[in-house]
Amino acid sequence: MKLNLVAAGVLLAFGLAAHAAPLIIKYSHVVADVTPKGQAAIKFKELAEKKLPGKVEIQVFPNSQLFGDGKEMEALLLGDVQIIAPSLAKFGKYTKQIQIFDLPFLFDDIGAVDRFQASKEGQSLLTSMSKKGIMGFGYLHNGMKQLSANVPLGMPSDAKGLKFRIQASDVLEEQFKAVGGNPQKLAFAEVYQSLQTGVVDGTENPWSNIYSKKFHEVQKYVMDSNHGVLDYMVIGNAKWWAGLPPDIQKGLTEAMNESIKFGNKVAFDEDMAFRAKVIADNKAKVLPMSKEHLKAWRTAMQPVWKKFEGDIGKDLMAAALKANK
Ligand code: LMR
């Protein structure tokens, strides 16, 4: 009888271990599922749960459902969410160097951004915030940003006096000040309404965000400006990560790398398709920028580079410029 009881106890313990609850991992972001980031997050869930069956459950929260801008970084550091992928414009509080990605006209195209991110200098930024409790899994593309407003923004002087929504970035603040605009830092979730109600007159975002959040329905013009990049760093809470068992770390790392590759492919392959959808909707007019327009904007942006080169470092800027072919 006693033996039977012991055996039953052992069996029960086994059963419990076999059915231990999976580790819940929350991945929160602010954009729509159809965007490169949205798709990468869904892919991560799929891959991680396949590689670590029963061991992890990935909960993806898109569209600022769980945390919006501003709150998501705090939540990560508090452990309320484990993975987020803020735009590179949103790290200014934690590191000055990552501001490099916001410098207007630094990168010729997303290919150049990709090469810089893969370089020794680019990769070193992924671990630059570890002392602050943030670990970088990798970079994830969205795309080049396009300017939009209710007037065409051909020449820099066209932006004078207009209010622009910007991400929480001091570089982007200077970018619009340099052309006489009034920049306002607003959370991504507030952009549509701010444009609709005239709180701001214009903004900047890549095609996938413009289309999926319908910004083109509340803007008269979108310029083909490609004047800067909006990419992400996928990050985790460093302490949480360090406490995970090695097999879980391995499975999650593989899933993360593959999901980033997938998201980057979406970014490369679908950017022009999102642009085409904006055009097909026929709500905002998409306008080209001539060589003369672009030259004038580039010249107007030179003071922005000067202002931030001390914080960012000339070496890093040289490495970025080298990535342009
Ligand atoms: C924005 O705030 O405009 C973007 O950073 C949103 C995003 O995550 O793409």
Short mmCIF file of C-alpha atoms and ligand atoms in Angstrom, two decimals:
data_model
loop_
_atom_site.label_atom_id
_atom_site.label_comp_id
_atom_site.label_asym_id
_atom_site.label_seq_id
_atom_site.Cartn_x
_atom_site.Cartn_y
_atom_site.Cartn_z
CA MET A 1 0.00 0.00 0.00
CA LYS A 2 2.78 2.35 1.02
CA LEU A 3 4.71 1.44 -2.11
CA ASN A 4 1.65 2.11 -4.22
CA LEU A 5 1.31 5.54 -2.68
CA VAL A 6 4.95 6.34 -3.41
CA ALA A 7 4.53 5.12 -6.99
CA ALA A 8 1.41 7.26 -7.38
CA GLY A 9 3.34 10.25 -6.06
CA VAL A 10 6.17 9.70 -8.53
CA LEU A 11 3.70 9.35 -11.40
CA LEU A 12 1.92 12.51 -10.35
CA ALA A 13 5.18 14.46 -10.17
CA PHE A 14 6.10 13.20 -13.64
CA GLY A 15 2.74 14.15 -15.00
CA LEU A 16 2.99 17.63 -13.57
CA ALA A 17 6.48 18.14 -14.97
CA ALA A 18 5.37 16.93 -18.37
CA HIS A 19 2.49 19.37 -18.32
CA ALA A 20 4.35 22.30 -16.76
CA ALA A 21 2.79 25.51 -17.98
CA PRO A 22 4.64 27.01 -20.94
CA LEU A 23 6.68 30.11 -20.40
CA ILE A 24 4.59 33.08 -21.54
CA ILE A 25 6.51 35.60 -23.62
CA LYS A 26 4.80 38.85 -24.54
CA TYR A 27 5.88 40.61 -27.76
CA SER A 28 4.29 44.03 -28.07
CA HIS A 29 4.45 46.54 -30.90
CA VAL A 30 2.56 49.52 -32.29
CA VAL A 31 1.99 48.77 -35.99
CA ALA A 32 -0.44 46.66 -38.02
CA ASP A 33 -0.05 42.91 -38.66
CA VAL A 34 0.50 43.42 -42.41
CA THR A 35 3.66 45.50 -41.98
CA PRO A 36 7.19 44.02 -41.90
CA LYS A 37 7.28 44.28 -38.09
CA GLY A 38 3.78 42.85 -37.73
CA GLN A 39 4.67 39.91 -39.93
CA ALA A 40 8.02 39.31 -38.23
CA ALA A 41 6.32 39.14 -34.82
CA ILE A 42 3.76 36.60 -36.06
CA LYS A 43 6.56 34.56 -37.66
CA PHE A 44 8.50 34.61 -34.39
CA LYS A 45 5.52 33.17 -32.54
CA GLU A 46 5.07 30.45 -35.14
CA LEU A 47 8.75 29.44 -35.16
CA ALA A 48 9.40 29.67 -31.43
CA GLU A 49 6.37 27.55 -30.56
CA LYS A 50 7.40 25.00 -33.17
CA LYS A 51 11.00 24.81 -32.00
CA LEU A 52 10.07 24.68 -28.31
CA PRO A 53 6.79 22.74 -28.26
CA GLY A 54 4.91 23.10 -25.00
CA LYS A 55 7.76 25.10 -23.51
CA VAL A 56 6.91 28.59 -24.64
CA GLU A 57 3.80 30.50 -25.57
CA ILE A 58 4.37 33.71 -27.51
CA GLN A 59 1.66 36.32 -27.16
CA VAL A 60 1.83 39.00 -29.85
CA PHE A 61 0.11 42.34 -29.23
CA PRO A 62 0.05 44.59 -32.34
CA ASN A 63 -1.41 48.11 -32.85
CA SER A 64 -0.37 49.53 -29.43
CA GLN A 65 -2.96 47.15 -27.90
CA LEU A 66 -0.86 46.38 -24.86
CA PHE A 67 1.59 49.28 -24.70
CA GLY A 68 2.02 52.31 -26.94
CA ASP A 69 5.13 54.38 -27.55
CA GLY A 70 6.66 55.76 -24.42
CA LYS A 71 5.17 53.08 -22.22
CA GLU A 72 6.59 50.02 -24.00
CA MET A 73 10.23 50.63 -23.05
CA GLU A 74 9.29 51.22 -19.42
CA ALA A 75 7.17 48.06 -19.49
CA LEU A 76 10.10 46.07 -20.90
CA LEU A 77 12.42 47.24 -18.14
CA LEU A 78 9.78 46.45 -15.52
CA GLY A 79 9.29 42.95 -16.98
CA ASP A 80 5.66 43.53 -17.97
CA VAL A 81 6.57 42.63 -21.54
CA GLN A 82 9.58 40.61 -22.69
CA ILE A 83 10.13 41.60 -26.34
CA ILE A 84 9.46 44.86 -28.17
CA ALA A 85 10.76 46.34 -31.42
CA PRO A 86 10.80 50.14 -31.18
CA SER A 87 11.82 52.23 -34.11
CA LEU A 88 15.48 53.29 -33.96
CA ALA A 89 14.21 56.84 -33.44
CA LYS A 90 12.93 55.93 -29.99
CA PHE A 91 16.21 55.04 -28.23
CA GLY A 92 17.51 58.57 -27.66
CA LYS A 93 16.98 58.33 -23.89
CA TYR A 94 19.16 55.24 -23.69
CA THR A 95 21.95 55.88 -26.18
CA LYS A 96 23.05 58.85 -28.23
CA GLN A 97 24.75 56.77 -30.92
CA ILE A 98 21.61 55.12 -32.27
CA GLN A 99 20.47 58.62 -33.22
CA ILE A 100 22.62 58.10 -36.30
CA PHE A 101 19.72 56.34 -38.03
CA ASP A 102 17.61 59.51 -37.88
CA LEU A 103 20.07 61.75 -39.71
CA PRO A 104 18.26 62.89 -42.87
CA PHE A 105 19.80 61.81 -46.21
CA LEU A 106 22.57 59.80 -44.52
CA PHE A 107 21.64 56.57 -46.30
CA ASP A 108 20.94 56.47 -50.04
CA ASP A 109 18.50 53.58 -49.74
CA ILE A 110 17.46 50.62 -47.58
CA GLY A 111 20.30 48.53 -49.09
CA ALA A 112 22.81 50.96 -47.61
CA VAL A 113 21.03 50.82 -44.24
CA ASP A 114 21.24 47.02 -44.41
CA ARG A 115 24.98 47.08 -45.11
CA PHE A 116 25.66 49.50 -42.26
CA GLN A 117 23.59 47.44 -39.81
CA ALA A 118 25.56 44.33 -40.78
CA SER A 119 28.93 46.09 -40.34
CA LYS A 120 31.08 45.79 -37.22
CA GLU A 121 30.04 49.31 -36.19
CA GLY A 122 26.35 48.63 -36.78
CA GLN A 123 26.43 45.36 -34.87
CA SER A 124 28.20 46.95 -31.90
CA LEU A 125 25.14 49.13 -31.30
CA LEU A 126 23.06 46.03 -30.54
CA THR A 127 24.90 45.53 -27.25
CA SER A 128 25.41 49.20 -26.45
CA MET A 129 22.50 49.33 -23.99
CA SER A 130 23.18 46.14 -22.02
CA LYS A 131 24.17 48.10 -18.90
CA LYS A 132 20.75 49.72 -19.04
CA GLY A 133 19.06 46.32 -19.04
CA ILE A 134 18.32 46.20 -22.77
CA MET A 135 19.61 43.50 -25.10
CA GLY A 136 19.38 43.81 -28.86
CA PHE A 137 18.40 40.69 -30.80
CA GLY A 138 18.86 42.34 -34.18
CA TYR A 139 17.78 45.03 -36.59
CA LEU A 140 14.55 44.81 -38.51
CA HIS A 141 13.71 46.90 -41.55
CA ASN A 142 10.61 48.84 -42.33
CA GLY A 143 11.77 51.24 -45.03
CA MET A 144 12.63 54.72 -46.15
CA LYS A 145 10.33 57.49 -44.91
CA GLN A 146 8.17 59.71 -47.12
CA LEU A 147 7.10 63.22 -46.22
CA SER A 148 3.39 64.00 -46.27
CA ALA A 149 1.26 67.13 -45.78
CA ASN A 150 -1.76 68.95 -47.15
CA VAL A 151 0.47 71.00 -49.43
CA PRO A 152 3.18 69.67 -51.76
CA LEU A 153 6.57 69.74 -50.05
CA GLY A 154 8.80 70.20 -53.08
CA MET A 155 11.15 72.79 -51.66
CA PRO A 156 12.16 73.04 -48.00
CA SER A 157 10.51 76.45 -47.79
CA ASP A 158 7.13 74.73 -48.42
CA ALA A 159 7.39 73.24 -44.91
CA LYS A 160 7.74 76.62 -43.24
CA GLY A 161 5.21 77.20 -40.47
CA LEU A 162 3.67 73.72 -40.76
CA LYS A 163 3.21 71.47 -37.74
CA PHE A 164 4.74 68.02 -38.17
CA ARG A 165 4.17 64.92 -36.10
CA ILE A 166 7.49 63.29 -35.25
CA GLN A 167 8.59 60.23 -33.32
CA ALA A 168 10.27 60.88 -29.97
CA SER A 169 13.61 61.89 -31.47
CA ASP A 170 15.68 65.03 -30.97
CA VAL A 171 17.24 64.58 -34.41
CA LEU A 172 13.84 64.54 -36.09
CA GLU A 173 12.89 67.61 -34.09
CA GLU A 174 15.90 69.45 -35.54
CA GLN A 175 15.15 68.09 -39.00
CA PHE A 176 11.82 69.92 -39.17
CA LYS A 177 13.09 72.98 -37.32
CA ALA A 178 15.81 73.29 -39.97
CA VAL A 179 13.10 73.98 -42.57
CA GLY A 180 11.07 76.31 -40.35
CA GLY A 181 8.49 73.67 -39.35
CA ASN A 182 7.01 73.07 -35.90
CA PRO A 183 7.68 69.47 -34.89
CA GLN A 184 5.58 67.74 -32.24
CA LYS A 185 6.49 64.45 -30.62
CA LEU A 186 3.38 62.27 -30.62
CA ALA A 187 2.80 58.56 -30.06
CA PHE A 188 2.18 56.49 -33.19
CA ALA A 189 -1.35 55.63 -32.04
CA GLU A 190 -2.24 59.33 -32.09
CA VAL A 191 -1.03 60.13 -35.59
CA TYR A 192 -4.19 59.45 -37.62
CA GLN A 193 -6.41 61.55 -35.40
CA SER A 194 -3.87 64.34 -35.11
CA LEU A 195 -3.71 64.58 -38.89
CA GLN A 196 -7.46 64.31 -39.25
CA THR A 197 -8.24 67.04 -36.73
CA GLY A 198 -5.43 69.35 -37.80
CA VAL A 199 -3.44 69.09 -34.57
CA VAL A 200 -0.57 68.60 -37.02
CA ASP A 201 -0.36 69.35 -40.75
CA GLY A 202 2.08 66.72 -41.88
CA THR A 203 4.31 63.83 -40.95
CA GLU A 204 6.77 61.21 -42.26
CA ASN A 205 6.58 57.42 -42.37
CA PRO A 206 7.38 54.48 -44.67
CA TRP A 207 4.76 53.25 -47.12
CA SER A 208 3.62 50.24 -45.07
CA ASN A 209 2.75 52.44 -42.09
CA ILE A 210 1.13 55.13 -44.24
CA TYR A 211 -1.09 52.57 -45.95
CA SER A 212 -1.96 50.33 -43.01
CA LYS A 213 -2.83 53.27 -40.75
CA LYS A 214 -4.59 55.20 -43.54
CA PHE A 215 -2.50 58.34 -43.15
CA HIS A 216 -2.95 58.91 -46.89
CA GLU A 217 -6.67 59.38 -46.26
CA VAL A 218 -6.00 62.41 -44.06
CA GLN A 219 -3.13 63.93 -46.08
CA LYS A 220 -3.41 65.54 -49.50
CA TYR A 221 0.14 64.85 -50.65
CA VAL A 222 2.77 62.21 -50.04
CA MET A 223 6.21 63.03 -51.43
CA ASP A 224 8.54 60.36 -52.79
CA SER A 225 11.21 61.81 -50.55
CA ASN A 226 13.06 58.75 -49.19
CA HIS A 227 14.85 61.24 -46.96
CA GLY A 228 15.52 59.00 -44.00
CA VAL A 229 15.00 55.52 -42.64
CA LEU A 230 12.51 53.99 -40.22
CA ASP A 231 13.88 50.69 -38.98
CA TYR A 232 13.72 48.84 -35.69
CA MET A 233 15.80 47.11 -33.10
CA VAL A 234 14.15 44.03 -31.66
CA ILE A 235 15.05 44.07 -27.99
CA GLY A 236 14.52 42.05 -24.84
CA ASN A 237 14.84 42.59 -21.12
CA ALA A 238 18.49 41.60 -20.50
CA LYS A 239 17.91 40.24 -16.99
CA TRP A 240 14.97 38.10 -18.10
CA TRP A 241 17.02 36.74 -20.98
CA ALA A 242 20.01 35.88 -18.79
CA GLY A 243 17.73 33.88 -16.50
CA LEU A 244 16.34 31.61 -19.25
CA PRO A 245 17.54 27.98 -19.54
CA PRO A 246 20.07 27.44 -22.39
CA ASP A 247 17.71 25.30 -24.50
CA ILE A 248 15.07 28.01 -24.43
CA GLN A 249 17.63 30.69 -25.27
CA LYS A 250 18.82 28.61 -28.20
CA GLY A 251 15.33 27.99 -29.61
CA LEU A 252 14.31 31.62 -29.17
CA THR A 253 17.52 32.91 -30.76
CA GLU A 254 16.97 30.73 -33.82
CA ALA A 255 13.33 31.76 -34.07
CA MET A 256 14.26 35.42 -33.67
CA ASN A 257 16.96 35.33 -36.35
CA GLU A 258 14.67 33.59 -38.80
CA SER A 259 11.75 35.92 -38.06
CA ILE A 260 13.94 38.97 -38.61
CA LYS A 261 15.11 37.57 -41.94
CA PHE A 262 11.48 37.00 -42.87
CA GLY A 263 10.45 40.52 -41.82
CA ASN A 264 13.34 42.03 -43.76
CA LYS A 265 12.28 40.17 -46.87
CA VAL A 266 8.76 41.54 -46.46
CA ALA A 267 10.25 45.03 -46.10
CA PHE A 268 12.31 44.68 -49.27
CA ASP A 269 9.63 42.92 -51.32
CA GLU A 270 6.50 44.81 -50.30
CA ASP A 271 7.57 48.44 -49.87
CA MET A 272 6.66 49.33 -53.46
CA ALA A 273 3.43 47.33 -53.24
CA PHE A 274 2.30 49.46 -50.27
CA ARG A 275 3.20 52.57 -52.28
CA ALA A 276 1.11 51.25 -55.18
CA LYS A 277 -1.84 50.69 -52.82
CA VAL A 278 -1.62 54.27 -51.58
CA ILE A 279 -1.69 55.47 -55.19
CA ALA A 280 -4.55 53.13 -56.11
CA ASP A 281 -6.66 54.45 -53.22
CA ASN A 282 -6.52 57.85 -54.91
CA LYS A 283 -6.94 59.77 -51.65
CA ALA A 284 -3.56 61.49 -51.46
CA LYS A 285 -1.50 62.47 -54.47
CA VAL A 286 1.94 60.87 -54.56
CA LEU A 287 4.42 63.38 -55.94
CA PRO A 288 7.94 62.81 -57.20
CA MET A 289 10.80 64.95 -55.96
CA SER A 290 13.09 66.36 -58.61
CA LYS A 291 16.89 66.39 -58.30
CA GLU A 292 16.66 70.08 -57.57
CA HIS A 293 14.12 69.54 -54.77
CA LEU A 294 16.21 66.83 -53.18
CA LYS A 295 19.36 68.91 -53.40
CA ALA A 296 17.63 71.80 -51.64
CA TRP A 297 16.39 69.50 -48.84
CA ARG A 298 19.84 67.92 -48.44
CA THR A 299 21.43 71.34 -48.13
CA ALA A 300 18.82 72.46 -45.61
CA MET A 301 19.61 69.36 -43.49
CA GLN A 302 23.36 69.95 -43.17
CA PRO A 303 23.02 71.84 -39.83
CA VAL A 304 21.28 68.75 -38.39
CA TRP A 305 24.32 66.56 -39.12
CA LYS A 306 26.61 69.21 -37.60
CA LYS A 307 24.51 69.44 -34.46
CA PHE A 308 24.58 65.71 -33.70
CA GLU A 309 27.98 64.58 -35.00
CA GLY A 310 29.55 65.15 -31.56
CA ASP A 311 27.01 62.88 -29.82
CA ILE A 312 27.01 60.23 -32.52
CA GLY A 313 30.71 60.24 -33.35
CA LYS A 314 32.42 61.05 -36.62
CA ASP A 315 33.76 57.50 -36.98
CA LEU A 316 30.31 56.00 -36.82
CA MET A 317 29.03 58.49 -39.36
CA ALA A 318 31.94 57.68 -41.67
CA ALA A 319 31.12 53.96 -41.38
CA ALA A 320 27.50 54.70 -42.28
CA LEU A 321 28.47 56.79 -45.29
CA LYS A 322 30.75 53.99 -46.47
CA ALA A 323 27.68 51.78 -46.78
CA ASN A 324 26.36 53.97 -49.61
CA LYS A 325 27.57 52.52 -52.89
C1 LMR B 1 6.24 55.77 -35.66
O1 LMR B 1 6.06 56.10 -34.48
O2 LMR B 1 5.93 56.49 -36.62
C2 LMR B 1 6.87 54.45 -35.95
O3 LMR B 1 7.97 54.28 -35.12
C3 LMR B 1 5.89 53.33 -35.73
C4 LMR B 1 6.54 52.01 -35.98
O4 LMR B 1 6.78 51.27 -35.05
O5 LMR B 1 6.78 51.72 -37.17
#
